[in-house]
N, CA and C atoms as an extended XYZ file, in Angstrom:
303
Properties=species:S:1:pos:R:3:atomname:S:1:resname:S:1:resid:I:1 pbc="F F F"
N        -8.667        0.535       23.119 N   GLY     1
C        -8.924       -0.701       22.539 CA  GLY     1
C        -8.056       -1.076       22.595 C   GLY     1
N        -7.948       -2.317       22.078 N   SER     2
C        -6.889       -3.317       22.621 CA  SER     2
C        -6.214       -3.221       20.606 C   SER     2
N        -4.876       -3.889       21.222 N   LYS     3
C        -4.768       -3.869       19.230 CA  LYS     3
C        -4.564       -5.251       18.773 C   LYS     3
N        -5.240       -5.645       17.075 N   ILE     4
C        -5.443       -6.729       17.064 CA  ILE     4
C        -4.922       -7.127       16.378 C   ILE     4
N        -3.756       -6.544       15.693 N   ARG     5
C        -2.929       -7.605       14.829 CA  ARG     5
C        -1.748       -6.234       14.968 C   ARG     5
N        -0.475       -6.670       13.956 N   ASP     6
C         0.968       -5.442       14.069 CA  ASP     6
C         1.465       -6.372       12.656 C   ASP     6
N         1.550       -5.935       12.149 N   ILE     7
C         1.885       -6.698       10.517 CA  ILE     7
C         3.194       -6.250       10.019 C   ILE     7
N         4.125       -6.840        9.395 N   GLN     8
C         5.058       -6.825        9.243 CA  GLN     8
C         5.692       -7.169        7.909 C   GLN     8
N         5.878       -6.201        7.020 N   LEU     9
C         5.523       -6.824        5.669 CA  LEU     9
C         7.395       -6.367        4.625 C   LEU     9
N         8.035       -7.494        5.308 N   ASN    10
C         9.549       -7.626        4.202 CA  ASN    10
C        10.725       -6.387        5.114 C   ASN    10
N        10.027       -5.645        6.186 N   SER    11
C        11.062       -4.857        7.203 CA  SER    11
C        10.132       -3.150        6.573 C   SER    11
N         8.977       -3.399        5.426 N   LYS    12
C         9.356       -1.622        4.479 CA  LYS    12
C         8.783       -1.180        5.530 C   LYS    12
N         8.838        0.086        5.483 N   LYS    13
C         8.373        1.624        6.410 CA  LYS    13
C         7.295        2.402        5.696 C   LYS    13
N         6.678        2.763        5.775 N   PHE    14
C         5.109        3.443        5.193 CA  PHE    14
C         4.459        4.425        5.607 C   PHE    14
N         3.973        5.419        5.409 N   HIS    15
C         3.682        6.732        5.432 CA  HIS    15
C         2.414        7.250        4.849 C   HIS    15
N         1.481        6.544        4.026 N   THR    16
C         0.212        6.766        3.830 CA  THR    16
C        -0.404        5.839        4.050 C   THR    16
N        -1.671        6.288        4.668 N   LEU    17
C        -2.887        4.863        4.788 CA  LEU    17
C        -4.084        5.799        4.426 C   LEU    17
N        -4.836        4.885        3.198 N   SER    18
C        -6.656        5.358        2.644 CA  SER    18
C        -7.353        4.595        2.826 C   SER    18
N        -8.499        4.833        3.129 N   SER    19
C        -9.700        3.558        3.195 CA  SER    19
C       -10.733        4.015        2.507 C   SER    19
N       -11.994        3.616        2.038 N   ASN    20
C       -13.121        3.337        2.027 CA  ASN    20
C       -14.480        3.067        2.889 C   ASN    20
N       -13.743        2.210        3.420 N   GLY    21
C       -14.450        1.712        4.288 CA  GLY    21
C       -14.303        0.371        4.100 C   GLY    21
N       -14.058       -0.290        3.484 N   ASP    22
C       -14.025       -1.979        2.707 CA  ASP    22
C       -12.663       -1.978        2.655 C   ASP    22
N       -11.830       -1.600        2.397 N   PHE    23
C       -10.500       -2.239        2.207 CA  PHE    23
C        -9.286       -0.694        2.207 C   PHE    23
N        -8.334       -0.756        2.888 N   VAL    24
C        -7.031        0.151        3.240 CA  VAL    24
C        -5.961       -0.340        2.219 C   VAL    24
N        -5.479        0.997        1.918 N   VAL    25
C        -4.370        1.226        1.043 CA  VAL    25
C        -3.027        1.822        1.990 C   VAL    25
N        -2.212        0.921        1.917 N   ILE    26
C        -0.996        0.827        2.460 CA  ILE    26
C         0.781        1.529        1.405 C   ILE    26
N         1.332        2.780        1.510 N   SER    27
C         2.284        3.430        0.569 CA  SER    27
C         3.066        2.971        1.736 C   SER    27
N         4.301        2.495        0.747 N   GLU    28
C         5.870        2.418        1.378 CA  GLU    28
C         6.297        3.736        1.234 C   GLU    28
N         7.330        3.718        2.063 N   ILE    29
C         8.073        5.077        1.804 CA  ILE    29
C         9.340        4.553        2.076 C   ILE    29
N        10.574        4.980        0.996 N   VAL    30
C        11.594        4.911        0.847 CA  VAL    30
C        13.045        6.705        1.288 C   VAL    30
N        13.887        6.462        1.881 N   GLU    31
C        14.412        7.318        1.717 CA  GLU    31
C        15.751        7.169        0.748 C   GLU    31
N        15.720        8.391       -0.177 N   LEU    32
C        16.359        8.315       -1.512 CA  LEU    32
C        17.168       10.144       -1.375 C   LEU    32
N        18.483        9.685       -2.046 N   TRP    33
C        19.058       10.956       -2.239 CA  TRP    33
C        19.666       11.011       -3.315 C   TRP    33
N        19.594       12.487       -3.590 N   PRO    34
C        20.236       12.481       -5.162 CA  PRO    34
C        21.717       11.476       -5.494 C   PRO    34
N        21.199       11.236       -6.859 N   GLY    35
C        22.641       10.829       -7.222 CA  GLY    35
C        22.208        8.891       -6.931 C   GLY    35
N        20.793        8.595       -6.119 N   ASN    36
C        20.554        7.196       -6.162 CA  ASN    36
C        19.574        6.737       -6.805 C   ASN    36
N        19.575        5.294       -7.525 N   GLU    37
C        19.087        4.953       -8.599 CA  GLU    37
C        17.807        4.549       -7.534 C   GLU    37
N        16.719        4.677       -9.031 N   PRO    38
C        15.128        4.587       -9.042 CA  PRO    38
C        15.080        3.056       -7.895 C   PRO    38
N        13.807        2.908       -7.373 N   VAL    39
C        13.715        1.729       -6.162 CA  VAL    39
C        12.086        1.383       -6.213 C   VAL    39
N        11.956       -0.123       -6.475 N   ASP    40
C        10.427       -0.612       -6.663 CA  ASP    40
C         9.759        0.323       -5.138 C   ASP    40
N         9.122        0.724       -5.121 N   ILE    41
C         8.212        1.065       -3.854 CA  ILE    41
C         6.875        0.158       -4.116 C   ILE    41
N         6.076       -0.411       -3.333 N   PHE    42
C         5.097       -1.522       -2.809 CA  PHE    42
C         4.591       -0.853       -2.111 C   PHE    42
N         2.564       -0.998       -2.659 N   ILE    43
C         1.731       -0.286       -2.405 CA  ILE    43
C         0.689       -1.835       -2.191 C   ILE    43
N         0.425       -1.702       -1.006 N   PHE    44
C        -0.559       -2.628       -0.437 CA  PHE    44
C        -2.163       -2.524        0.056 C   PHE    44
N        -2.983       -3.590       -0.715 N   VAL    45
C        -4.235       -3.199       -0.423 CA  VAL    45
C        -4.961       -4.427        0.018 C   VAL    45
N        -5.111       -3.997        1.532 N   PHE    46
C        -5.764       -5.008        2.438 CA  PHE    46
C        -7.476       -4.615        2.504 C   PHE    46
N        -8.324       -6.149        2.701 N   ASP    47
C        -9.574       -6.495        2.910 CA  ASP    47
C        -9.323       -5.559        4.875 C   ASP    47
N       -10.388       -4.895        4.871 N   ILE    48
C       -10.254       -4.413        6.663 CA  ILE    48
C       -11.161       -5.777        7.653 C   ILE    48
N       -12.058       -6.347        7.096 N   LYS    49
C       -12.927       -7.168        7.987 CA  LYS    49
C       -11.557       -8.348        8.227 C   LYS    49
N       -10.241       -8.574        7.091 N   GLU    50
C        -9.820       -9.555        7.224 CA  GLU    50
C        -8.508       -8.990        7.921 C   GLU    50
N        -8.201       -7.808        8.498 N   LEU    51
C        -7.294       -7.187        9.310 CA  LEU    51
C        -8.159       -7.235       10.644 C   LEU    51
N        -8.899       -6.910       10.742 N   CYS    52
C       -10.107       -7.166       11.871 CA  CYS    52
C       -10.068       -8.449       12.427 C   CYS    52
N       -10.218       -9.862       11.596 N   ASP    53
C        -9.965      -10.522       12.387 CA  ASP    53
C        -8.746      -11.350       12.432 C   ASP    53
N        -8.886      -11.432       13.919 N   GLU    54
C        -7.427      -12.039       14.025 CA  GLU    54
C        -7.132      -13.645       14.155 C   GLU    54
N        -8.070      -14.661       13.771 N   LYS    55
C        -8.231      -15.703       13.642 CA  LYS    55
C        -7.601      -16.262       12.154 C   LYS    55
N        -7.390      -15.263       11.387 N   ILE    56
C        -6.583      -15.102       10.465 CA  ILE    56
C        -5.054      -14.772       10.111 C   ILE    56
N        -4.247      -15.808       10.040 N   PRO    57
C        -2.156      -15.366       10.558 CA  PRO    57
C        -2.597      -14.195        9.280 C   PRO    57
N        -1.545      -13.603        9.040 N   ASP    58
C        -1.187      -12.477        8.415 CA  ASP    58
C        -0.602      -12.856        7.138 C   ASP    58
N        -0.346      -14.513        6.920 N   VAL    59
C         0.612      -14.759        5.106 CA  VAL    59
C        -0.969      -15.535        4.668 C   VAL    59
N        -2.141      -15.041        5.315 N   LYS    60
C        -3.423      -15.575        4.618 CA  LYS    60
C        -4.321      -14.449        4.603 C   LYS    60
N        -4.224      -13.276        4.874 N   LEU    61
C        -4.612      -12.339        4.600 CA  LEU    61
C        -4.974      -12.239        3.214 C   LEU    61
N        -6.039      -11.590        2.835 N   TRP    62
C        -6.115      -10.893        1.157 CA  TRP    62
C        -5.047       -9.884        0.771 C   TRP    62
N        -4.473       -9.668       -0.038 N   ARG    63
C        -4.009       -8.440       -0.542 CA  ARG    63
C        -3.830       -8.752       -1.863 C   ARG    63
N        -3.669       -7.138       -2.326 N   ARG    64
C        -3.514       -7.050       -3.691 CA  ARG    64
C        -1.665       -5.738       -4.136 C   ARG    64
N        -0.906       -6.243       -4.818 N   VAL    65
C         0.323       -5.043       -4.650 CA  VAL    65
C         0.491       -4.834       -5.714 C   VAL    65
N         0.304       -3.338       -6.051 N   ARG    66
C         0.733       -2.607       -6.867 CA  ARG    66
C         2.462       -1.769       -6.689 C   ARG    66
N         3.300       -2.099       -7.420 N   ILE    67
C         4.652       -1.420       -7.780 CA  ILE    67
C         4.798       -0.545       -8.619 C   ILE    67
N         5.570        0.298       -7.871 N   CYS    68
C         6.378        2.066       -8.665 CA  CYS    68
C         6.951        1.870       -8.330 C   CYS    68
N         7.862        2.721       -9.682 N   GLU    69
C         9.172        3.333       -9.325 CA  GLU    69
C         9.312        4.526       -8.936 C   GLU    69
N        10.277        4.273       -7.434 N   GLN    70
C        10.644        6.137       -7.082 CA  GLN    70
C        11.866        6.280       -7.100 C   GLN    70
N        12.134        7.340       -7.644 N   SER    71
C        13.158        7.871       -7.897 CA  SER    71
C        13.611        9.611       -6.933 C   SER    71
N        14.716        9.844       -6.430 N   TYR    72
C        14.711       11.109       -5.933 CA  TYR    72
C        14.240       12.328       -6.429 C   TYR    72
N        14.262       12.532       -7.409 N   ALA    73
C        13.162       13.715       -8.343 CA  ALA    73
C        11.995       13.382       -8.274 C   ALA    73
N        11.536       12.401       -8.107 N   GLY    74
C        10.463       12.004       -8.834 CA  GLY    74
C         9.572       12.214       -7.472 C   GLY    74
N        10.083       12.109       -6.499 N   GLY    75
C         9.024       12.456       -4.970 CA  GLY    75
C         8.627       10.979       -4.606 C   GLY    75
N         8.061       11.024       -3.607 N   GLU    76
C         7.444       10.285       -2.922 CA  GLU    76
C         5.981        9.772       -3.839 C   GLU    76
N         5.871        8.284       -3.465 N   VAL    77
C         4.645        7.483       -4.014 CA  VAL    77
C         3.182        7.438       -3.014 C   VAL    77
N         2.145        8.144       -3.451 N   ASN    78
C         1.799        7.965       -2.708 CA  ASN    78
C         0.018        7.557       -3.477 C   ASN    78
N        -0.805        7.084       -2.531 N   ALA    79
C        -1.695        6.201       -2.917 CA  ALA    79
C        -3.606        6.396       -2.107 C   ALA    79
N        -4.528        6.114       -2.653 N   ALA    80
C        -5.351        6.664       -1.858 CA  ALA    80
C        -6.107        5.349       -2.614 C   ALA    80
N        -7.557        5.360       -1.967 N   ILE    81
C        -8.637        4.886       -2.238 CA  ILE    81
C        -9.887        5.426       -2.494 C   ILE    81
N       -11.013        5.041       -3.678 N   ASN    82
C       -12.662        5.337       -3.245 CA  ASN    82
C       -13.295        4.409       -3.431 C   ASN    82
N       -15.103        3.966       -3.486 N   LYS    83
C       -15.527        3.056       -4.320 CA  LYS    83
C       -15.359        1.752       -5.124 C   LYS    83
N       -14.567        3.266       -6.076 N   THR    84
C       -14.319        2.216       -7.210 CA  THR    84
C       -12.812        1.891       -8.007 C   THR    84
N       -11.995        3.368       -6.959 N   SER    85
C       -10.812        3.254       -8.164 CA  SER    85
C        -9.679        3.432       -7.306 C   SER    85
N        -8.364        3.373       -7.261 N   LEU    86
C        -6.972        3.447       -6.470 CA  LEU    86
C        -6.351        4.143       -7.107 C   LEU    86
N        -5.816        5.411       -6.618 N   VAL    87
C        -5.674        6.139       -7.219 CA  VAL    87
C        -3.971        6.303       -6.453 C   VAL    87
N        -2.854        6.095       -7.247 N   VAL    88
C        -1.612        6.862       -7.230 CA  VAL    88
C        -0.821        7.734       -7.782 C   VAL    88
N        -0.123        8.261       -6.621 N   SER    89
C         0.646        9.593       -7.400 CA  SER    89
C         2.182        9.309       -7.861 C   SER    89
N         2.774        9.695       -8.483 N   HIS    90
C         4.408        9.227       -8.111 CA  HIS    90
C         4.668       10.222       -9.522 C   HIS    90
N         6.088       10.895       -8.998 N   GLY    91
C         7.046       11.316       -9.565 CA  GLY    91
C         5.545       12.794      -10.837 C   GLY    91
N         5.399       13.003      -11.911 N   THR    92
C         4.528       13.669      -12.779 CA  THR    92
C         3.429       13.348      -13.006 C   THR    92
N         3.369       11.747      -12.264 N   SER    93
C         2.214       11.343      -12.754 CA  SER    93
C         0.685       11.067      -11.528 C   SER    93
N        -0.590       10.884      -11.780 N   VAL    94
C        -1.276       10.418      -11.182 CA  VAL    94
C        -1.907        9.598      -12.001 C   VAL    94
N        -1.821        8.571      -11.114 N   ASN    95
C        -2.361        7.292      -11.936 CA  ASN    95
C        -4.247        6.776      -11.343 C   ASN    95
N        -5.052        6.547      -12.597 N   ILE    96
C        -6.901        6.131      -11.924 CA  ILE    96
C        -6.671        4.644      -12.220 C   ILE    96
N        -6.782        3.941      -11.191 N   GLN    97
C        -6.557        2.084      -11.604 CA  GLN    97
C        -8.360        1.875      -11.369 C   GLN    97
N        -9.144        1.650      -12.057 N   ARG    98
C       -10.397        1.256      -12.103 CA  ARG    98
C       -10.245       -0.338      -10.812 C   ARG    98
N       -10.841       -0.313      -10.107 N   PHE    99
C        -9.918       -1.710       -9.227 CA  PHE    99
C       -11.383       -2.316       -8.664 C   PHE    99
N       -12.573       -1.804       -8.539 N   TRP   100
C       -13.802       -2.675       -8.045 CA  TRP   100
C       -15.010       -2.948       -8.665 C   TRP   100
N       -15.021       -2.507       -9.621 N   THR   101
C       -16.135       -2.766      -10.779 CA  THR   101
C       -16.231       -3.777      -11.899 C   THR   101
């Protein structure tokens, strides 16, 4: 196939993708070392139909952003979606947010 889109999101790096068929969630990753201060990590949710529509510029894409704090001790922030919820794990917690109902 051919590439449809190459999104750059403020030079952020990403490590996990999850999709429910209609939406895709992308989780940022930041490398932290002992003694580093916690940082904000961004989770982006996009509409797959819009991502595949080459006529829509990146800046006009529908998106939702969730921000979580990542610390060295807490480990990576990961996100997944299903038909009703956004699930985010970070540190010692798993947060489930009803997203589409």
